[in-house]
Amino acid sequence: MSIETVTMGEAVVVRVVGRALDAHAAGPFKDAVLALVAAGRERLVINMKEVELLDSTGLGAIVTCRKKLGPRGTIVLCQVDPRVLGVLKLTRLDRVFKIHPTEEAAVAAVSGGVPA
Amino acid sequence: MRDRCGPGGAGGAGGARGAGGAEPHPHGQNSPPHGPRELRLAIDSRLAAVAPAARAVREFLVAAGGDALEAAQAELCVTEAANNAIRHAYRLQPGGTIEIACVADGDRVVLAVADRGEPMREPPRPRPPEFDPADIENLPEGGMGLFLIGALMDEVRYTVADGRNTLTMTRFAPAALPAGRFSAAD
């Protein structure tokens, strides 16, 4: 697993490169995203296109990043595989992370208004 | 415990193998078309070793004719169980062994993940995560693995016997029951 980040205006797209965001990959993923948060980025899109397996540790890592971001920031997901969507729904974390069909839609969504 | 095969198993009578297990069929390729198919793997207690093994379970189930989504869910359950064993039984120390078994017999899939580390203090009690999605500070970051296993599998058992801790996860295929029960396969 590796991470590719692309800045699009205010938004930063984090592309997860690799098929599993699991306990083994969660650490490097979290480090990369938290570095963006530390650098002041508040509007993050996580592109899950390649991810076929999201386990509870990978999910926990996304949650940790969301919490670190605080109420001012936002994290959305895009291009989520049905298997990964199943995990988000079971844990009900789909209520926390909005899911967009495309990267463009996700970037547009986070670049929109300022969250209250 | 159907079979125990560990080094130093002094009490092993030698004849304790499952009655149905004649010879292991590599990856089920030589299995009879209607017979049980079995995959057995052993990995070292490293998080990096889990993904290839869990993936092998998924591929085995697909090759055995299983549904792709259910095979992916089995992959996730094996991942969660093996990660738990590495974290809690072996406390993230390499050098321990985790044995993974997957048996597909037509109307059910049985996954077993066994370690010889420290047993869980109490049996797993999978609970759904409860949280307020608007309360960012209190979102759940952990403790979801056993819940996922419980939600995806029909039966989850944890047994501790002779220093071996086994999480056995079973999923029944109701749709397959009539065919399995009444076809000529029996």
mmCIF file of C-alpha atoms in Angstrom:
data_model
loop_
_atom_site.group_PDB
_atom_site.id
_atom_site.type_symbol
_atom_site.label_atom_id
_atom_site.label_comp_id
_atom_site.label_asym_id
_atom_site.label_seq_id
_atom_site.Cartn_x
_atom_site.Cartn_y
_atom_site.Cartn_z
ATOM 1 C CA MET A 1 0.000 0.000 0.000
ATOM 2 C CA SER A 2 1.176 3.478 -0.758
ATOM 3 C CA ILE A 3 -0.422 6.885 -0.768
ATOM 4 C CA GLU A 4 -0.595 9.407 -3.568
ATOM 5 C CA THR A 5 -1.736 12.914 -2.726
ATOM 6 C CA VAL A 6 -3.005 15.445 -5.220
ATOM 7 C CA THR A 7 -3.884 19.005 -4.285
ATOM 8 C CA MET A 8 -6.911 20.465 -6.050
ATOM 9 C CA GLY A 9 -7.487 23.975 -4.803
ATOM 10 C CA GLU A 10 -8.542 23.765 -1.194
ATOM 11 C CA ALA A 11 -9.033 20.027 -1.401
ATOM 12 C CA VAL A 12 -6.413 17.338 -1.079
ATOM 13 C CA VAL A 13 -7.134 13.997 -2.684
ATOM 14 C CA VAL A 14 -5.510 11.041 -0.968
ATOM 15 C CA ARG A 15 -5.395 8.075 -3.323
ATOM 16 C CA VAL A 16 -4.869 4.761 -1.606
ATOM 17 C CA VAL A 17 -2.679 2.683 -3.900
ATOM 18 C CA GLY A 18 -3.065 -0.997 -3.063
ATOM 19 C CA ARG A 19 -5.897 -3.453 -2.598
ATOM 20 C CA ALA A 20 -6.025 -3.539 1.198
ATOM 21 C CA LEU A 21 -6.367 -0.818 3.790
ATOM 22 C CA ASP A 22 -5.818 -3.223 6.657
ATOM 23 C CA ALA A 23 -3.931 -3.446 9.950
ATOM 24 C CA HIS A 24 -0.639 -3.620 8.078
ATOM 25 C CA ALA A 25 -1.360 -0.606 5.871
ATOM 26 C CA ALA A 26 -3.223 1.476 8.449
ATOM 27 C CA GLY A 27 -0.102 2.929 10.095
ATOM 28 C CA PRO A 28 1.477 4.428 6.959
ATOM 29 C CA PHE A 29 -1.950 5.606 5.791
ATOM 30 C CA LYS A 30 -2.608 7.377 9.083
ATOM 31 C CA ASP A 31 0.867 8.950 9.113
ATOM 32 C CA ALA A 32 0.379 10.334 5.602
ATOM 33 C CA VAL A 33 -3.063 11.778 6.304
ATOM 34 C CA LEU A 34 -2.125 13.175 9.706
ATOM 35 C CA ALA A 35 0.834 14.928 8.071
ATOM 36 C CA LEU A 36 -1.643 16.687 5.775
ATOM 37 C CA VAL A 37 -3.784 17.622 8.766
ATOM 38 C CA ALA A 38 -0.703 18.939 10.588
ATOM 39 C CA ALA A 39 0.103 21.006 7.497
ATOM 40 C CA GLY A 40 -3.282 22.688 7.851
ATOM 41 C CA ARG A 41 -5.242 20.865 5.171
ATOM 42 C CA GLU A 42 -8.858 20.612 6.239
ATOM 43 C CA ARG A 43 -10.703 19.322 3.195
ATOM 44 C CA LEU A 44 -9.727 15.789 2.393
ATOM 45 C CA VAL A 45 -10.975 13.321 -0.185
ATOM 46 C CA ILE A 46 -9.933 9.704 0.207
ATOM 47 C CA ASN A 47 -10.054 7.888 -3.100
ATOM 48 C CA MET A 48 -10.689 4.210 -2.358
ATOM 49 C CA LYS A 49 -10.791 3.082 -6.001
ATOM 50 C CA GLU A 50 -8.164 0.357 -5.588
ATOM 51 C CA VAL A 51 -9.231 -0.821 -2.141
ATOM 52 C CA GLU A 52 -11.021 -4.172 -2.083
ATOM 53 C CA LEU A 53 -10.535 -4.879 1.602
ATOM 54 C CA LEU A 54 -11.067 -2.410 4.424
ATOM 55 C CA ASP A 55 -10.694 -3.983 7.842
ATOM 56 C CA SER A 56 -11.571 -2.562 11.252
ATOM 57 C CA THR A 57 -8.053 -1.195 11.755
ATOM 58 C CA GLY A 58 -8.071 0.585 8.410
ATOM 59 C CA LEU A 59 -11.481 1.977 9.230
ATOM 60 C CA GLY A 60 -10.236 3.033 12.658
ATOM 61 C CA ALA A 61 -7.357 4.872 10.983
ATOM 62 C CA ILE A 62 -9.783 6.895 8.854
ATOM 63 C CA VAL A 63 -11.790 7.706 11.990
ATOM 64 C CA THR A 64 -8.629 8.774 13.841
ATOM 65 C CA CYS A 65 -7.809 11.180 11.002
ATOM 66 C CA ARG A 66 -11.362 12.530 11.050
ATOM 67 C CA LYS A 67 -11.170 13.162 14.789
ATOM 68 C CA LYS A 68 -7.789 14.859 14.476
ATOM 69 C CA LEU A 69 -9.256 17.149 11.867
ATOM 70 C CA GLY A 70 -11.850 18.424 14.323
ATOM 71 C CA PRO A 71 -15.224 20.002 13.626
ATOM 72 C CA ARG A 72 -13.864 22.522 11.112
ATOM 73 C CA GLY A 73 -12.532 19.978 8.693
ATOM 74 C CA THR A 74 -14.091 17.331 6.519
ATOM 75 C CA ILE A 75 -13.192 13.948 5.065
ATOM 76 C CA VAL A 76 -15.220 12.356 2.301
ATOM 77 C CA LEU A 77 -14.671 9.113 0.416
ATOM 78 C CA CYS A 78 -15.023 8.349 -3.263
ATOM 79 C CA GLN A 79 -15.032 5.392 -5.647
ATOM 80 C CA VAL A 80 -15.871 2.964 -2.888
ATOM 81 C CA ASP A 81 -16.001 -0.735 -3.789
ATOM 82 C CA PRO A 82 -19.251 -2.507 -2.788
ATOM 83 C CA ARG A 83 -17.276 -4.755 -0.405
ATOM 84 C CA VAL A 84 -15.845 -1.721 1.351
ATOM 85 C CA LEU A 85 -19.240 -0.023 1.368
ATOM 86 C CA GLY A 86 -20.617 -3.077 3.161
ATOM 87 C CA VAL A 87 -18.126 -2.578 6.001
ATOM 88 C CA LEU A 88 -18.960 1.128 6.258
ATOM 89 C CA LYS A 89 -22.668 0.334 6.455
ATOM 90 C CA LEU A 90 -22.318 -2.470 8.994
ATOM 91 C CA THR A 91 -20.332 -0.228 11.339
ATOM 92 C CA ARG A 92 -22.694 2.641 10.503
ATOM 93 C CA LEU A 93 -19.723 4.850 9.725
ATOM 94 C CA ASP A 94 -21.364 5.632 6.391
ATOM 95 C CA ARG A 95 -23.266 8.170 8.506
ATOM 96 C CA VAL A 96 -19.980 9.946 9.218
ATOM 97 C CA PHE A 97 -18.209 9.771 5.876
ATOM 98 C CA LYS A 98 -20.074 10.931 2.806
ATOM 99 C CA ILE A 99 -19.429 8.735 -0.189
ATOM 100 C CA HIS A 100 -19.195 10.146 -3.693
ATOM 101 C CA PRO A 101 -19.188 8.178 -6.931
ATOM 102 C CA THR A 102 -16.328 10.103 -8.528
ATOM 103 C CA GLU A 103 -13.262 12.030 -7.422
ATOM 104 C CA GLU A 104 -14.560 15.134 -9.187
ATOM 105 C CA ALA A 105 -17.848 15.012 -7.290
ATOM 106 C CA ALA A 106 -16.005 14.520 -4.000
ATOM 107 C CA VAL A 107 -13.641 17.423 -4.658
ATOM 108 C CA ALA A 108 -16.578 19.635 -5.616
ATOM 109 C CA ALA A 109 -18.409 18.638 -2.438
ATOM 110 C CA VAL A 110 -15.561 19.478 -0.071
ATOM 111 C CA SER A 111 -14.706 22.639 -1.962
ATOM 112 C CA GLY A 112 -18.242 23.947 -1.584
ATOM 113 C CA GLY A 113 -19.437 25.962 1.365
ATOM 114 C CA VAL A 114 -17.658 26.353 4.631
ATOM 115 C CA PRO A 115 -19.047 23.917 7.203
ATOM 116 C CA ALA A 116 -20.600 25.707 10.154
ATOM 117 C CA MET B 1 -10.993 -29.769 18.750
ATOM 118 C CA ARG B 2 -11.018 -31.949 15.735
ATOM 119 C CA ASP B 3 -7.322 -32.123 15.134
ATOM 120 C CA ARG B 4 -4.275 -30.949 16.908
ATOM 121 C CA CYS B 5 -1.038 -30.860 15.088
ATOM 122 C CA GLY B 6 1.554 -28.956 17.014
ATOM 123 C CA PRO B 7 5.188 -29.622 17.660
ATOM 124 C CA GLY B 8 5.692 -31.095 21.097
ATOM 125 C CA GLY B 9 2.120 -32.308 21.403
ATOM 126 C CA ALA B 10 3.185 -35.004 23.852
ATOM 127 C CA GLY B 11 -0.269 -36.325 24.524
ATOM 128 C CA GLY B 12 -1.014 -36.869 20.851
ATOM 129 C CA ALA B 13 -2.384 -40.345 20.450
ATOM 130 C CA GLY B 14 -1.658 -40.165 16.786
ATOM 131 C CA GLY B 15 -5.129 -41.178 15.778
ATOM 132 C CA ALA B 16 -6.943 -37.996 16.666
ATOM 133 C CA ARG B 17 -7.453 -36.778 13.147
ATOM 134 C CA GLY B 18 -10.890 -36.035 11.844
ATOM 135 C CA ALA B 19 -12.551 -39.137 10.544
ATOM 136 C CA GLY B 20 -13.427 -37.548 7.243
ATOM 137 C CA GLY B 21 -9.945 -36.266 6.444
ATOM 138 C CA ALA B 22 -8.230 -38.847 4.333
ATOM 139 C CA GLU B 23 -5.561 -36.952 2.481
ATOM 140 C CA PRO B 24 -5.338 -33.227 2.073
ATOM 141 C CA HIS B 25 -6.196 -32.101 -1.421
ATOM 142 C CA PRO B 26 -3.974 -29.267 -2.519
ATOM 143 C CA HIS B 27 -6.227 -26.249 -2.984
ATOM 144 C CA GLY B 28 -9.170 -28.525 -3.507
ATOM 145 C CA GLN B 29 -8.238 -29.135 -7.106
ATOM 146 C CA ASN B 30 -8.306 -32.876 -6.708
ATOM 147 C CA SER B 31 -11.326 -32.914 -4.461
ATOM 148 C CA PRO B 32 -14.368 -34.833 -5.562
ATOM 149 C CA PRO B 33 -16.910 -32.416 -7.044
ATOM 150 C CA HIS B 34 -19.357 -32.698 -4.130
ATOM 151 C CA GLY B 35 -17.012 -33.442 -1.259
ATOM 152 C CA PRO B 36 -15.713 -31.028 1.311
ATOM 153 C CA ARG B 37 -12.884 -28.827 0.190
ATOM 154 C CA GLU B 38 -10.270 -27.693 2.555
ATOM 155 C CA LEU B 39 -7.445 -25.179 2.686
ATOM 156 C CA ARG B 40 -4.920 -25.057 5.505
ATOM 157 C CA LEU B 41 -2.325 -22.364 5.996
ATOM 158 C CA ALA B 42 0.116 -21.380 8.699
ATOM 159 C CA ILE B 43 1.581 -17.909 8.996
ATOM 160 C CA ASP B 44 3.993 -16.166 11.312
ATOM 161 C CA SER B 45 2.521 -13.664 13.774
ATOM 162 C CA ARG B 46 3.247 -10.590 11.659
ATOM 163 C CA LEU B 47 0.553 -8.215 10.418
ATOM 164 C CA ALA B 48 2.218 -8.217 6.996
ATOM 165 C CA ALA B 49 1.645 -11.965 6.684
ATOM 166 C CA VAL B 50 -2.119 -11.724 7.094
ATOM 167 C CA ALA B 51 -3.210 -10.219 3.770
ATOM 168 C CA PRO B 52 -1.722 -12.927 1.497
ATOM 169 C CA ALA B 53 -3.236 -15.692 3.656
ATOM 170 C CA ALA B 54 -6.657 -14.057 3.842
ATOM 171 C CA ARG B 55 -6.558 -13.494 0.113
ATOM 172 C CA ALA B 56 -5.730 -17.181 -0.436
ATOM 173 C CA VAL B 57 -8.869 -18.049 1.547
ATOM 174 C CA ARG B 58 -10.982 -15.828 -0.687
ATOM 175 C CA GLU B 59 -9.477 -17.259 -3.868
ATOM 176 C CA PHE B 60 -9.949 -20.793 -2.562
ATOM 177 C CA LEU B 61 -13.631 -20.144 -1.860
ATOM 178 C CA VAL B 62 -14.193 -18.605 -5.282
ATOM 179 C CA ALA B 63 -12.428 -21.556 -6.917
ATOM 180 C CA ALA B 64 -14.643 -23.877 -4.873
ATOM 181 C CA GLY B 65 -17.672 -22.239 -6.486
ATOM 182 C CA GLY B 66 -18.511 -19.784 -3.700
ATOM 183 C CA ASP B 67 -20.210 -16.443 -4.137
ATOM 184 C CA ALA B 68 -17.677 -13.640 -4.748
ATOM 185 C CA LEU B 69 -19.108 -11.289 -2.117
ATOM 186 C CA GLU B 70 -19.301 -14.013 0.527
ATOM 187 C CA ALA B 71 -15.739 -15.040 -0.282
ATOM 188 C CA ALA B 72 -14.649 -11.425 0.224
ATOM 189 C CA GLN B 73 -16.482 -11.354 3.560
ATOM 190 C CA ALA B 74 -14.681 -14.539 4.577
ATOM 191 C CA GLU B 75 -11.411 -12.827 3.653
ATOM 192 C CA LEU B 76 -12.316 -9.934 5.936
ATOM 193 C CA CYS B 77 -13.239 -12.245 8.834
ATOM 194 C CA VAL B 78 -9.967 -14.166 8.533
ATOM 195 C CA THR B 79 -8.133 -10.830 8.433
ATOM 196 C CA GLU B 80 -9.846 -9.611 11.597
ATOM 197 C CA ALA B 81 -9.333 -12.895 13.458
ATOM 198 C CA ALA B 82 -5.659 -13.168 12.508
ATOM 199 C CA ASN B 83 -4.974 -9.509 13.370
ATOM 200 C CA ASN B 84 -6.628 -10.072 16.755
ATOM 201 C CA ALA B 85 -4.450 -13.104 17.412
ATOM 202 C CA ILE B 86 -1.294 -11.181 16.491
ATOM 203 C CA ARG B 87 -2.258 -8.205 18.641
ATOM 204 C CA HIS B 88 -3.706 -9.890 21.687
ATOM 205 C CA ALA B 89 -2.444 -13.484 21.776
ATOM 206 C CA TYR B 90 1.093 -12.667 20.593
ATOM 207 C CA ARG B 91 1.193 -8.976 21.591
ATOM 208 C CA LEU B 92 2.588 -7.998 18.199
ATOM 209 C CA GLN B 93 5.635 -10.220 18.639
ATOM 210 C CA PRO B 94 6.727 -12.215 15.570
ATOM 211 C CA GLY B 95 7.692 -15.865 15.956
ATOM 212 C CA GLY B 96 4.248 -17.174 16.893
ATOM 213 C CA THR B 97 2.231 -19.352 14.560
ATOM 214 C CA ILE B 98 -1.294 -18.719 13.366
ATOM 215 C CA GLU B 99 -3.051 -21.586 11.679
ATOM 216 C CA ILE B 100 -5.871 -20.823 9.292
ATOM 217 C CA ALA B 101 -8.268 -23.457 8.047
ATOM 218 C CA CYS B 102 -11.100 -23.033 5.590
ATOM 219 C CA VAL B 103 -13.535 -25.811 4.807
ATOM 220 C CA ALA B 104 -16.256 -25.467 2.185
ATOM 221 C CA ASP B 105 -18.664 -28.368 2.046
ATOM 222 C CA GLY B 106 -21.484 -27.053 -0.057
ATOM 223 C CA ASP B 107 -23.964 -25.865 2.552
ATOM 224 C CA ARG B 108 -21.513 -24.131 4.854
ATOM 225 C CA VAL B 109 -18.144 -22.476 5.038
ATOM 226 C CA VAL B 110 -16.142 -22.964 8.210
ATOM 227 C CA LEU B 111 -13.181 -20.709 8.938
ATOM 228 C CA ALA B 112 -10.892 -21.438 11.862
ATOM 229 C CA VAL B 113 -8.073 -19.200 13.053
ATOM 230 C CA ALA B 114 -5.921 -20.692 15.795
ATOM 231 C CA ASP B 115 -3.008 -19.402 17.849
ATOM 232 C CA ARG B 116 -0.910 -20.668 20.733
ATOM 233 C CA GLY B 117 -0.547 -17.347 22.477
ATOM 234 C CA GLU B 118 -2.409 -15.810 25.352
ATOM 235 C CA PRO B 119 -6.111 -16.656 25.285
ATOM 236 C CA MET B 120 -8.760 -13.970 25.296
ATOM 237 C CA ARG B 121 -9.922 -13.408 28.866
ATOM 238 C CA GLU B 122 -13.574 -13.569 28.026
ATOM 239 C CA PRO B 123 -15.410 -14.854 25.005
ATOM 240 C CA PRO B 124 -15.931 -12.317 22.277
ATOM 241 C CA ARG B 125 -19.114 -10.317 22.684
ATOM 242 C CA PRO B 126 -19.647 -8.561 19.413
ATOM 243 C CA ARG B 127 -21.540 -5.343 19.909
ATOM 244 C CA PRO B 128 -22.600 -2.909 17.248
ATOM 245 C CA PRO B 129 -20.724 0.365 17.549
ATOM 246 C CA GLU B 130 -22.953 3.048 19.015
ATOM 247 C CA PHE B 131 -22.143 6.647 18.417
ATOM 248 C CA ASP B 132 -23.526 9.984 17.395
ATOM 249 C CA PRO B 133 -22.189 10.728 13.894
ATOM 250 C CA ALA B 134 -22.165 14.438 14.720
ATOM 251 C CA ASP B 135 -20.072 13.921 17.838
ATOM 252 C CA ILE B 136 -16.728 13.741 16.060
ATOM 253 C CA GLU B 137 -14.652 13.511 19.237
ATOM 254 C CA ASN B 138 -16.319 10.316 20.385
ATOM 255 C CA LEU B 139 -16.374 8.329 17.162
ATOM 256 C CA PRO B 140 -15.244 4.700 17.612
ATOM 257 C CA GLU B 141 -11.671 4.006 16.509
ATOM 258 C CA GLY B 142 -11.387 0.389 17.562
ATOM 259 C CA GLY B 143 -13.221 -2.644 18.821
ATOM 260 C CA MET B 144 -15.058 -3.185 15.555
ATOM 261 C CA GLY B 145 -13.289 -6.357 14.400
ATOM 262 C CA LEU B 146 -15.248 -8.882 16.433
ATOM 263 C CA PHE B 147 -18.428 -7.017 15.676
ATOM 264 C CA LEU B 148 -17.760 -7.366 11.942
ATOM 265 C CA ILE B 149 -17.098 -11.096 12.327
ATOM 266 C CA GLY B 150 -20.320 -11.515 14.293
ATOM 267 C CA ALA B 151 -22.292 -9.560 11.734
ATOM 268 C CA LEU B 152 -20.922 -11.443 8.728
ATOM 269 C CA MET B 153 -20.951 -14.977 10.113
ATOM 270 C CA ASP B 154 -23.826 -17.110 11.379
ATOM 271 C CA GLU B 155 -21.963 -18.757 14.218
ATOM 272 C CA VAL B 156 -18.792 -17.699 16.061
ATOM 273 C CA ARG B 157 -17.133 -19.927 18.651
ATOM 274 C CA TYR B 158 -13.985 -19.421 20.682
ATOM 275 C CA THR B 159 -12.341 -22.450 22.215
ATOM 276 C CA VAL B 160 -9.272 -22.746 24.406
ATOM 277 C CA ALA B 161 -7.812 -26.238 24.637
ATOM 278 C CA ASP B 162 -4.305 -27.459 25.399
ATOM 279 C CA GLY B 163 -2.717 -24.092 24.812
ATOM 280 C CA ARG B 164 -4.437 -23.642 21.494
ATOM 281 C CA ASN B 165 -6.992 -20.852 21.055
ATOM 282 C CA THR B 166 -9.324 -21.199 18.104
ATOM 283 C CA LEU B 167 -11.878 -18.811 16.732
ATOM 284 C CA THR B 168 -14.245 -20.825 14.555
ATOM 285 C CA MET B 169 -16.534 -18.881 12.252
ATOM 286 C CA THR B 170 -19.295 -20.608 10.323
ATOM 287 C CA ARG B 171 -21.498 -19.339 7.599
ATOM 288 C CA PHE B 172 -24.407 -21.401 6.389
ATOM 289 C CA ALA B 173 -25.803 -21.144 2.891
ATOM 290 C CA PRO B 174 -29.572 -21.566 3.286
ATOM 291 C CA ALA B 175 -30.062 -21.556 -0.456
ATOM 292 C CA ALA B 176 -27.699 -24.476 -0.805
ATOM 293 C CA LEU B 177 -29.411 -26.583 1.835
ATOM 294 C CA PRO B 178 -32.125 -28.242 -0.286
ATOM 295 C CA ALA B 179 -29.680 -29.188 -3.024
ATOM 296 C CA GLY B 180 -27.109 -30.343 -0.497
ATOM 297 C CA ARG B 181 -29.630 -32.338 1.498
ATOM 298 C CA PHE B 182 -31.641 -33.976 -1.210
ATOM 299 C CA SER B 183 -29.442 -34.252 -4.258
ATOM 300 C CA ALA B 184 -27.600 -37.336 -5.319
ATOM 301 C CA ALA B 185 -24.478 -35.806 -3.827
ATOM 302 C CA ASP B 186 -25.258 -37.615 -0.583
#
